[in-house]
Amino acid sequence: MKDTAILLIHCPDQQGILASVTQFLNKNNGNIIYLDQNVDRAESIFFMRVEWELDQFAIPREKISDYFETLIAKKFNIRFTLHFSDERPRMAIFVSKMSHCLFDILSRHLSGEWIVDIPLIISNHSDLEPVAKRFGIEFFCFAKDSKTKEEQEVKEIALLKDKKIDLIVLGRYMQVLSDNFVSNFPNEIINIHHSFLPAFAGAKPYHAAHERGVKIIGATSHYVTADLDAGPIIAQDVVRISHVDSIESLVRKGRDLEKIVLSEAVYKHLQRKILVFNNRTIIFN
Amino acid sequence: MKDTAILLIHCPDQQGILASVTQFLNKNNGNIIYLDQNVDRAESIFFMRVEWELDQFAIPREKISDYFETLIAKKFNIRFTLHFSDERPRMAIFVSKMSHCLFDILSRHLSGEWIVDIPLIISNHSDLEPVAKRFGIEFFCFAKDSKTKEEQEVKEIALLKDKKIDLIVLGRYMQVLSDNFVSNFPNEIINIHHSFLPAFAGAKPYHAAHERGVKIIGATSHYVTADLDAGPIIAQDVVRISHVDSIESLVRKGRDLEKIVLSEAVYKHLQRKILVFNNRTIIFN
Amino acid sequence: MKDTAILLIHCPDQQGILASVTQFLNKNNGNIIYLDQNVDRAESIFFMRVEWELDQFAIPREKISDYFETLIAKKFNIRFTLHFSDERPRMAIFVSKMSHCLFDILSRHLSGEWIVDIPLIISNHSDLEPVAKRFGIEFFCFAKDSKTKEEQEVKEIALLKDKKIDLIVLGRYMQVLSDNFVSNFPNEIINIHHSFLPAFAGAKPYHAAHERGVKIIGATSHYVTADLDAGPIIAQDVVRISHVDSIESLVRKGRDLEKIVLSEAVYKHLQRKILVFNNRTIIFN
Amino acid sequence: MKDTAILLIHCPDQQGILASVTQFLNKNNGNIIYLDQNVDRAESIFFMRVEWELDQFAIPREKISDYFETLIAKKFNIRFTLHFSDERPRMAIFVSKMSHCLFDILSRHLSGEWIVDIPLIISNHSDLEPVAKRFGIEFFCFAKDSKTKEEQEVKEIALLKDKKIDLIVLGRYMQVLSDNFVSNFPNEIINIHHSFLPAFAGAKPYHAAHERGVKIIGATSHYVTADLDAGPIIAQDVVRISHVDSIESLVRKGRDLEKIVLSEAVYKHLQRKILVFNNRTIIFN
């Protein structure tokens, strides 16, 4: 596998963008190994993800951003982010007492399914410290109540910055993060909510689903924003239930949904396949 | 196929109900051809549907209800409804301008998939009168505005009672029925809502789903109650969507969901496989 | 809605194709309203569907094919088909005795969901003639046995050619078409098989599924080729079943799958969103 | 939670079974906390799972089997198995080199999702020994080739018998077990096959699925019998794919299916909710 560069692009739709971008890469000997694009016709916005090999590429990697800005982006009013395949994201996992999402993430990490570093796990309880130890990952406990939450978050943010974390995964972390916390990590916090959002936002969604008598339950992974459970949705999945399912049975069936949907979202993020626009996600192929 | 009787039962859970009911049928030579039961452990309620052949049954059909009440139901505080397989339900269909649910229902009726009479179609517009004609079914148009709604509903109710209608199917009928109307047909009106309820209740759910950026859309069939889109859910189904789907595309994909989910609910109702309890449904196998 | 042209393209993958094609359209004032492309990395084949408005396009529609061949296709060894949005496909439906797929197709046609002409329905039985009449479509019965099959097919082919049919939909037509018949309509015959192919190819798939004890059944729409049930798959869908489902219940649940999956395939074909390569389909967004 | 007894029953369908069994339990003060039954009408077989509390039950647990046989089973020609909720099944896991199923099982075990003992892991390679160590479970490596397979299996069987194993889970164990091995553990070996059986039985199903161009892939858990991939199916699930998915992408998507479907089957087995009849499974609610 050669090293590659990845561009995520959006701009007002107009003639010639696709041709210009691909020509820019072709001319400079960038062998394109992935390209996915689409146009939102209603809002007239062009979206694109393109990935190309760096080894023959004429422009040195540290100058790509500058050249692309000058030669292409300005003309089309493009906003873009540039990533390199050899950048290894650094992920922190936040958990409370339930372990199923944590196990699923650590298993994928350890087995090499995901290319990511996980320097630490943070929790408001010590219950899952043994799991962290079993996988050899540092565990920090920041207990919180309404009085201590603010100062504890300050410490958490400092720790995360110190560890150079660029992705925070909330694996059933049963605490609401403050606006201040969230604003430090825009589109860098992924949560799993145990319902088919926007249905049953907030606390105890399985109880609410049972009470309402739905025939299908779901799970939703999303970027965390200041509005609770209202950030851009990354992935959702559902499972059929029936009148014979008790709340305990919903919780059991939901666990499998939650861990798979959360991990799918994290995978897409790590692959740089997500672009956020207007509180919605474009998930490239 | 022999004529059968069908009992739908619920009562506080207690020892001996199942044995007593099955013995009652066995002793009187009622050959059981279907039995499904379950207990809601959280609320301690027993639910059951049992169906048996009438030809050898010792109790004449007109006396079954009385005997069952006296010999069994009283003892266990059972509430029940009794149906006979040779009763042919009489269904009215309410539509507005969209035809997909109407076509689906009429096709099933005409092909013999469903055992039901459909004496009439009611609409607030005349657009679908040609479809009614094509299938040879009487069509009535009751245009409504905020002033005329009440009197038009009075006429509709009179017509429905006159035609001995015992099931009303709202096949994308874009009008809210008044509490008075609904109270005339308790658990006898089935609606299809074009979202995964309780998400996106009310108007324009596909627009709302697109705006929210969900990755899955759904449709929900339910009994109509006084609370809009809040009645007992009978069936739900979903389909995956992505950022490339426009609102038009959601509408197109949703049509197929809507007609299938509505027809599934109607089928279950016609089979007497639905029991409503506490605004939830028990859907027997 | 303006008239558009649609190009379906495939060729060996190489630098510059995408840029060349989009430039060709841009330079000649073809406003692109749809573009979807992908590369099969394993086989190194480039696939693309592009659609653009004709009204400002500099090249007259009757010359587009020639110009594209000369200026672009030759260079990249592209194979392509060109379609125009104002071409109205002409579809024939083949049925036997079951009506659910037929009703579904005719309903979509009549309601304007699909832009297509349906000049005739062909069957080996007369059972569904009343349905054809109800929808005002000519019905032809070609009864077949092992002796008459060949001559009957000759008549069918003549009739289909005479009616300028360019799409044949087999809506549960319970006859195998001869190789000769199929070779007259390459990638123009769509069948629905009532199983999750390649499982349960051939006759009585629901019986076979029940016998095997599967927990999910499916339906598969595919282009018909000389090999029975082995043509390029267009669409598939599944539904969960359980040990309580009898064969009759599988048949009932399967009907809904069949009609929806068949209609989905026909829709994609009518939209010119299918490209066949190596007995597989590329289904554009 | 009180200790319970569980009966799994099947017999020719006939009047009075259900009443007799429930009366037997009621009379002897067995409080029924679960009952699910159904009749296969085509084959006229009655199936049932019933669970009741032991604390007030008049018959001592060691005599239940004898009493039930004498008083009920003989009369109705019932075949049954009796289990107790405080019996802790002993599971062995067989793996090769892939870890995703193993991690999923060990995580559920460690987190207390499942009540089971896992005394050992067996493999034909040493790759996953570190995973076994991490979870503190004994690991045995039995390398096999065509010459050594028979003797190695003899050792494995001896070890499994010595460890009193009553459930063997093949978590992507890439070896076919001999008939002799299988006959030692009837309905006690659960395998996960990475396809939607009976499609793509045998080796390399993802390659075969890609080659065939299916639009949905699946995974199937089943009891192992002498016929390869042909044992009673316990659980299946599927995921949609498209032409953009490479074989690698199918493998990635399939991993999640495999682990969830395998674990679902194991869970049902541990709950004593599976009855095998005629190479099919009845999966109770």
Short mmCIF file of N, CA, C and O in Angstrom, two decimals, chain A residues 8-87:
data_model
loop_
_atom_site.label_atom_id
_atom_site.label_comp_id
_atom_site.label_asym_id
_atom_site.label_seq_id
_atom_site.Cartn_x
_atom_site.Cartn_y
_atom_site.Cartn_z
N LEU A 8 -11.20 16.16 0.90
CA LEU A 8 -12.65 16.25 1.07
C LEU A 8 -13.06 17.67 0.70
O LEU A 8 -12.55 18.63 1.28
N ILE A 9 -13.98 17.79 -0.24
CA ILE A 9 -14.27 19.07 -0.88
C ILE A 9 -15.76 19.36 -0.87
O ILE A 9 -16.55 18.46 -1.10
N HIS A 10 -16.13 20.62 -0.63
CA HIS A 10 -17.47 21.04 -1.03
C HIS A 10 -17.46 22.48 -1.49
O HIS A 10 -16.63 23.29 -1.06
N CYS A 11 -18.35 22.80 -2.39
CA CYS A 11 -18.44 24.16 -2.95
C CYS A 11 -19.75 24.31 -3.69
O CYS A 11 -20.43 23.33 -3.97
N PRO A 12 -20.12 25.54 -4.02
CA PRO A 12 -21.32 25.73 -4.86
C PRO A 12 -21.13 24.97 -6.17
O PRO A 12 -20.05 25.00 -6.75
N ASP A 13 -22.18 24.29 -6.60
CA ASP A 13 -22.07 23.51 -7.83
C ASP A 13 -21.90 24.44 -9.04
O ASP A 13 -22.50 25.51 -9.11
N GLN A 14 -21.05 24.05 -9.94
CA GLN A 14 -20.82 24.86 -11.15
C GLN A 14 -20.09 23.99 -12.17
O GLN A 14 -19.54 22.94 -11.83
N GLN A 15 -20.11 24.42 -13.41
CA GLN A 15 -19.43 23.67 -14.46
C GLN A 15 -17.93 23.60 -14.22
O GLN A 15 -17.31 24.58 -13.83
N GLY A 16 -17.36 22.44 -14.47
CA GLY A 16 -15.92 22.35 -14.55
C GLY A 16 -15.18 21.97 -13.29
O GLY A 16 -13.97 21.77 -13.32
N ILE A 17 -15.85 21.86 -12.17
CA ILE A 17 -15.13 21.54 -10.93
C ILE A 17 -14.46 20.19 -11.04
O ILE A 17 -13.25 20.03 -10.79
N LEU A 18 -15.26 19.19 -11.39
CA LEU A 18 -14.77 17.82 -11.42
C LEU A 18 -13.60 17.71 -12.40
O LEU A 18 -12.55 17.13 -12.07
N ALA A 19 -13.78 18.30 -13.58
CA ALA A 19 -12.70 18.26 -14.58
C ALA A 19 -11.45 18.96 -14.04
O ALA A 19 -10.33 18.47 -14.19
N SER A 20 -11.63 20.11 -13.40
CA SER A 20 -10.48 20.86 -12.91
C SER A 20 -9.72 20.11 -11.83
O SER A 20 -8.48 20.06 -11.84
N VAL A 21 -10.45 19.53 -10.90
CA VAL A 21 -9.78 18.83 -9.81
C VAL A 21 -9.05 17.60 -10.34
O VAL A 21 -7.89 17.34 -10.00
N THR A 22 -9.73 16.83 -11.17
CA THR A 22 -9.08 15.61 -11.67
C THR A 22 -7.90 15.96 -12.57
O THR A 22 -6.86 15.30 -12.52
N GLN A 23 -8.02 17.01 -13.35
CA GLN A 23 -6.89 17.44 -14.18
C GLN A 23 -5.70 17.89 -13.33
O GLN A 23 -4.55 17.60 -13.66
N PHE A 24 -5.99 18.61 -12.27
CA PHE A 24 -4.93 19.07 -11.36
C PHE A 24 -4.12 17.87 -10.84
O PHE A 24 -2.89 17.89 -10.80
N LEU A 25 -4.84 16.80 -10.50
CA LEU A 25 -4.16 15.61 -9.99
C LEU A 25 -3.45 14.87 -11.12
O LEU A 25 -2.29 14.46 -11.00
N ASN A 26 -4.13 14.73 -12.24
CA ASN A 26 -3.54 14.01 -13.38
C ASN A 26 -2.25 14.69 -13.87
O ASN A 26 -1.23 14.04 -14.07
N LYS A 27 -2.35 15.97 -14.08
CA LYS A 27 -1.21 16.74 -14.60
C LYS A 27 0.02 16.60 -13.73
O LYS A 27 1.15 16.63 -14.22
N ASN A 28 -0.23 16.50 -12.42
CA ASN A 28 0.89 16.43 -11.49
C ASN A 28 1.24 14.99 -11.11
O ASN A 28 1.88 14.75 -10.08
N ASN A 29 0.76 14.07 -11.96
CA ASN A 29 1.11 12.66 -11.78
C ASN A 29 0.57 12.04 -10.50
O ASN A 29 1.20 11.15 -9.92
N GLY A 30 -0.60 12.50 -10.08
CA GLY A 30 -1.23 11.89 -8.91
C GLY A 30 -2.16 10.79 -9.38
O GLY A 30 -3.21 11.08 -9.97
N ASN A 31 -1.80 9.55 -9.12
CA ASN A 31 -2.64 8.44 -9.57
C ASN A 31 -3.85 8.29 -8.65
O ASN A 31 -3.74 7.90 -7.49
N ILE A 32 -5.02 8.62 -9.19
CA ILE A 32 -6.26 8.59 -8.39
C ILE A 32 -6.67 7.15 -8.14
O ILE A 32 -6.82 6.37 -9.07
N ILE A 33 -6.82 6.80 -6.88
CA ILE A 33 -7.25 5.42 -6.58
C ILE A 33 -8.66 5.39 -6.00
O ILE A 33 -9.22 4.33 -5.75
N TYR A 34 -9.24 6.55 -5.80
CA TYR A 34 -10.60 6.62 -5.27
C TYR A 34 -11.18 7.96 -5.64
O TYR A 34 -10.51 9.00 -5.49
N LEU A 35 -12.42 7.96 -6.12
CA LEU A 35 -13.12 9.21 -6.35
C LEU A 35 -14.60 8.97 -6.18
O LEU A 35 -15.17 8.06 -6.78
N ASP A 36 -15.21 9.76 -5.34
CA ASP A 36 -16.67 9.69 -5.19
C ASP A 36 -17.15 11.13 -5.07
O ASP A 36 -16.55 11.94 -4.36
N GLN A 37 -18.19 11.45 -5.79
CA GLN A 37 -18.69 12.82 -5.76
C GLN A 37 -20.19 12.79 -5.95
O GLN A 37 -20.74 11.82 -6.46
N ASN A 38 -20.86 13.83 -5.49
CA ASN A 38 -22.28 13.97 -5.83
C ASN A 38 -22.68 15.42 -5.66
O ASN A 38 -21.96 16.21 -5.04
N VAL A 39 -23.81 15.75 -6.21
CA VAL A 39 -24.31 17.12 -6.14
C VAL A 39 -25.65 17.10 -5.43
O VAL A 39 -26.51 16.29 -5.76
N ASP A 40 -25.78 17.93 -4.42
CA ASP A 40 -27.09 18.15 -3.82
C ASP A 40 -27.82 19.16 -4.70
O ASP A 40 -27.52 20.36 -4.67
N ARG A 41 -28.74 18.67 -5.52
CA ARG A 41 -29.42 19.54 -6.51
C ARG A 41 -30.29 20.60 -5.83
O ARG A 41 -30.44 21.71 -6.33
N ALA A 42 -30.89 20.23 -4.69
CA ALA A 42 -31.79 21.16 -4.02
C ALA A 42 -31.03 22.39 -3.52
O ALA A 42 -31.50 23.51 -3.63
N GLU A 43 -29.81 22.15 -3.01
CA GLU A 43 -29.05 23.28 -2.46
C GLU A 43 -27.93 23.69 -3.39
O GLU A 43 -27.19 24.63 -3.10
N SER A 44 -27.77 22.92 -4.48
CA SER A 44 -26.74 23.23 -5.48
C SER A 44 -25.33 23.28 -4.87
O SER A 44 -24.59 24.24 -5.06
N ILE A 45 -25.01 22.21 -4.18
CA ILE A 45 -23.69 22.08 -3.57
C ILE A 45 -23.00 20.82 -4.12
O ILE A 45 -23.62 19.76 -4.23
N PHE A 46 -21.74 20.98 -4.47
CA PHE A 46 -20.94 19.86 -4.97
C PHE A 46 -20.09 19.29 -3.83
O PHE A 46 -19.46 20.04 -3.09
N PHE A 47 -20.10 17.96 -3.69
CA PHE A 47 -19.31 17.27 -2.67
C PHE A 47 -18.40 16.26 -3.34
O PHE A 47 -18.80 15.59 -4.29
N MET A 48 -17.22 16.09 -2.79
CA MET A 48 -16.30 15.15 -3.42
C MET A 48 -15.26 14.65 -2.42
O MET A 48 -14.82 15.38 -1.53
N ARG A 49 -14.92 13.39 -2.58
CA ARG A 49 -13.77 12.82 -1.89
C ARG A 49 -12.88 12.21 -2.96
O ARG A 49 -13.35 11.42 -3.79
N VAL A 50 -11.62 12.57 -2.97
CA VAL A 50 -10.69 12.00 -3.95
C VAL A 50 -9.41 11.62 -3.21
O VAL A 50 -8.97 12.31 -2.28
N GLU A 51 -8.86 10.49 -3.60
CA GLU A 51 -7.66 9.97 -2.94
C GLU A 51 -6.67 9.56 -4.03
O GLU A 51 -7.04 8.94 -5.03
N TRP A 52 -5.40 9.96 -3.86
CA TRP A 52 -4.41 9.64 -4.89
C TRP A 52 -3.06 9.29 -4.26
O TRP A 52 -2.78 9.66 -3.12
N GLU A 53 -2.26 8.58 -5.02
CA GLU A 53 -0.97 8.12 -4.52
C GLU A 53 0.05 9.26 -4.53
O GLU A 53 0.11 10.05 -5.48
N LEU A 54 0.85 9.27 -3.48
CA LEU A 54 1.79 10.39 -3.32
C LEU A 54 3.15 10.13 -3.99
O LEU A 54 3.87 11.09 -4.28
N ASP A 55 3.49 8.89 -4.24
CA ASP A 55 4.89 8.59 -4.59
C ASP A 55 5.35 9.26 -5.88
O ASP A 55 6.50 9.68 -6.00
N GLN A 56 4.49 9.37 -6.87
CA GLN A 56 4.87 10.03 -8.12
C GLN A 56 4.36 11.47 -8.20
O GLN A 56 4.57 12.15 -9.22
N PHE A 57 3.65 11.90 -7.16
CA PHE A 57 2.98 13.19 -7.24
C PHE A 57 4.01 14.32 -7.23
O PHE A 57 4.91 14.35 -6.39
N ALA A 58 3.87 15.24 -8.18
CA ALA A 58 4.88 16.27 -8.40
C ALA A 58 4.96 17.30 -7.27
O ALA A 58 6.00 17.92 -7.06
N ILE A 59 3.86 17.47 -6.55
CA ILE A 59 3.84 18.50 -5.51
C ILE A 59 4.18 17.86 -4.16
O ILE A 59 3.55 16.88 -3.77
N PRO A 60 5.15 18.37 -3.43
CA PRO A 60 5.50 17.81 -2.12
C PRO A 60 4.29 17.91 -1.17
O PRO A 60 3.53 18.88 -1.24
N ARG A 61 4.17 16.95 -0.31
CA ARG A 61 2.95 16.88 0.51
C ARG A 61 2.71 18.12 1.34
O ARG A 61 1.56 18.52 1.53
N GLU A 62 3.78 18.76 1.81
CA GLU A 62 3.56 19.94 2.66
C GLU A 62 3.10 21.15 1.84
O GLU A 62 2.63 22.14 2.41
N LYS A 63 3.21 21.07 0.52
CA LYS A 63 2.76 22.21 -0.31
C LYS A 63 1.43 21.96 -1.01
O LYS A 63 0.91 22.83 -1.70
N ILE A 64 0.88 20.75 -0.88
CA ILE A 64 -0.35 20.42 -1.62
C ILE A 64 -1.48 21.37 -1.26
O ILE A 64 -2.17 21.91 -2.12
N SER A 65 -1.64 21.59 0.03
CA SER A 65 -2.74 22.43 0.48
C SER A 65 -2.64 23.83 -0.13
O SER A 65 -3.62 24.36 -0.65
N ASP A 66 -1.46 24.39 -0.07
CA ASP A 66 -1.24 25.73 -0.62
C ASP A 66 -1.51 25.77 -2.13
O ASP A 66 -2.22 26.64 -2.63
N TYR A 67 -0.94 24.82 -2.86
CA TYR A 67 -1.13 24.80 -4.31
C TYR A 67 -2.59 24.61 -4.69
O TYR A 67 -3.12 25.26 -5.59
N PHE A 68 -3.24 23.67 -4.00
CA PHE A 68 -4.64 23.40 -4.33
C PHE A 68 -5.50 24.63 -4.05
O PHE A 68 -6.38 24.99 -4.86
N GLU A 69 -5.22 25.29 -2.93
CA GLU A 69 -5.95 26.52 -2.59
C GLU A 69 -5.80 27.56 -3.69
O GLU A 69 -6.77 28.15 -4.18
N THR A 70 -4.57 27.76 -4.11
CA THR A 70 -4.26 28.82 -5.07
C THR A 70 -4.78 28.51 -6.48
O THR A 70 -5.39 29.35 -7.14
N LEU A 71 -4.54 27.27 -6.90
CA LEU A 71 -4.81 26.95 -8.30
C LEU A 71 -6.25 26.53 -8.57
O LEU A 71 -6.76 26.70 -9.67
N ILE A 72 -6.90 25.95 -7.57
CA ILE A 72 -8.23 25.38 -7.82
C ILE A 72 -9.30 25.94 -6.88
O ILE A 72 -10.33 26.44 -7.31
N ALA A 73 -9.03 25.88 -5.60
CA ALA A 73 -10.07 26.15 -4.61
C ALA A 73 -10.61 27.57 -4.73
O ALA A 73 -11.82 27.80 -4.68
N LYS A 74 -9.71 28.51 -4.89
CA LYS A 74 -10.13 29.92 -4.97
C LYS A 74 -11.14 30.12 -6.09
O LYS A 74 -12.16 30.79 -5.91
N LYS A 75 -10.80 29.59 -7.23
CA LYS A 75 -11.63 29.78 -8.43
C LYS A 75 -13.06 29.30 -8.22
O LYS A 75 -14.02 29.93 -8.69
N PHE A 76 -13.20 28.15 -7.55
CA PHE A 76 -14.53 27.55 -7.42
C PHE A 76 -15.15 27.79 -6.03
O PHE A 76 -16.19 27.25 -5.72
N ASN A 77 -14.44 28.59 -5.22
CA ASN A 77 -14.94 28.83 -3.86
C ASN A 77 -15.08 27.53 -3.07
O ASN A 77 -16.05 27.30 -2.35
N ILE A 78 -14.09 26.68 -3.24
CA ILE A 78 -14.07 25.36 -2.60
C ILE A 78 -13.59 25.45 -1.16
O ILE A 78 -12.62 26.15 -0.87
N ARG A 79 -14.26 24.76 -0.26
CA ARG A 79 -13.73 24.52 1.08
C ARG A 79 -13.28 23.07 1.15
O ARG A 79 -14.00 22.17 0.70
N PHE A 80 -12.12 22.86 1.69
CA PHE A 80 -11.60 21.49 1.67
C PHE A 80 -10.81 21.16 2.92
O PHE A 80 -10.35 22.05 3.64
N THR A 81 -10.70 19.86 3.18
CA THR A 81 -9.74 19.39 4.17
C THR A 81 -8.86 18.36 3.48
O THR A 81 -9.30 17.64 2.59
N LEU A 82 -7.61 18.33 3.91
CA LEU A 82 -6.62 17.44 3.30
C LEU A 82 -6.09 16.49 4.37
O LEU A 82 -5.74 16.92 5.47
N HIS A 83 -6.06 15.22 4.05
CA HIS A 83 -5.55 14.21 4.98
C HIS A 83 -4.53 13.33 4.27
O HIS A 83 -4.53 13.24 3.05
N PHE A 84 -3.70 12.68 5.07
CA PHE A 84 -2.74 11.73 4.50
C PHE A 84 -2.94 10.36 5.16
O PHE A 84 -3.18 10.27 6.36
N SER A 85 -2.81 9.33 4.32
CA SER A 85 -3.11 7.98 4.82
C SER A 85 -2.16 7.53 5.91
O SER A 85 -2.47 6.62 6.67
N ASP A 86 -0.99 8.16 6.00
CA ASP A 86 -0.06 7.72 7.03
C ASP A 86 -0.20 8.50 8.34
O ASP A 86 0.54 8.26 9.29
N GLU A 87 -1.16 9.43 8.37
CA GLU A 87 -1.50 10.04 9.66
C GLU A 87 -2.29 9.02 10.48
O GLU A 87 -3.27 8.46 9.99
#
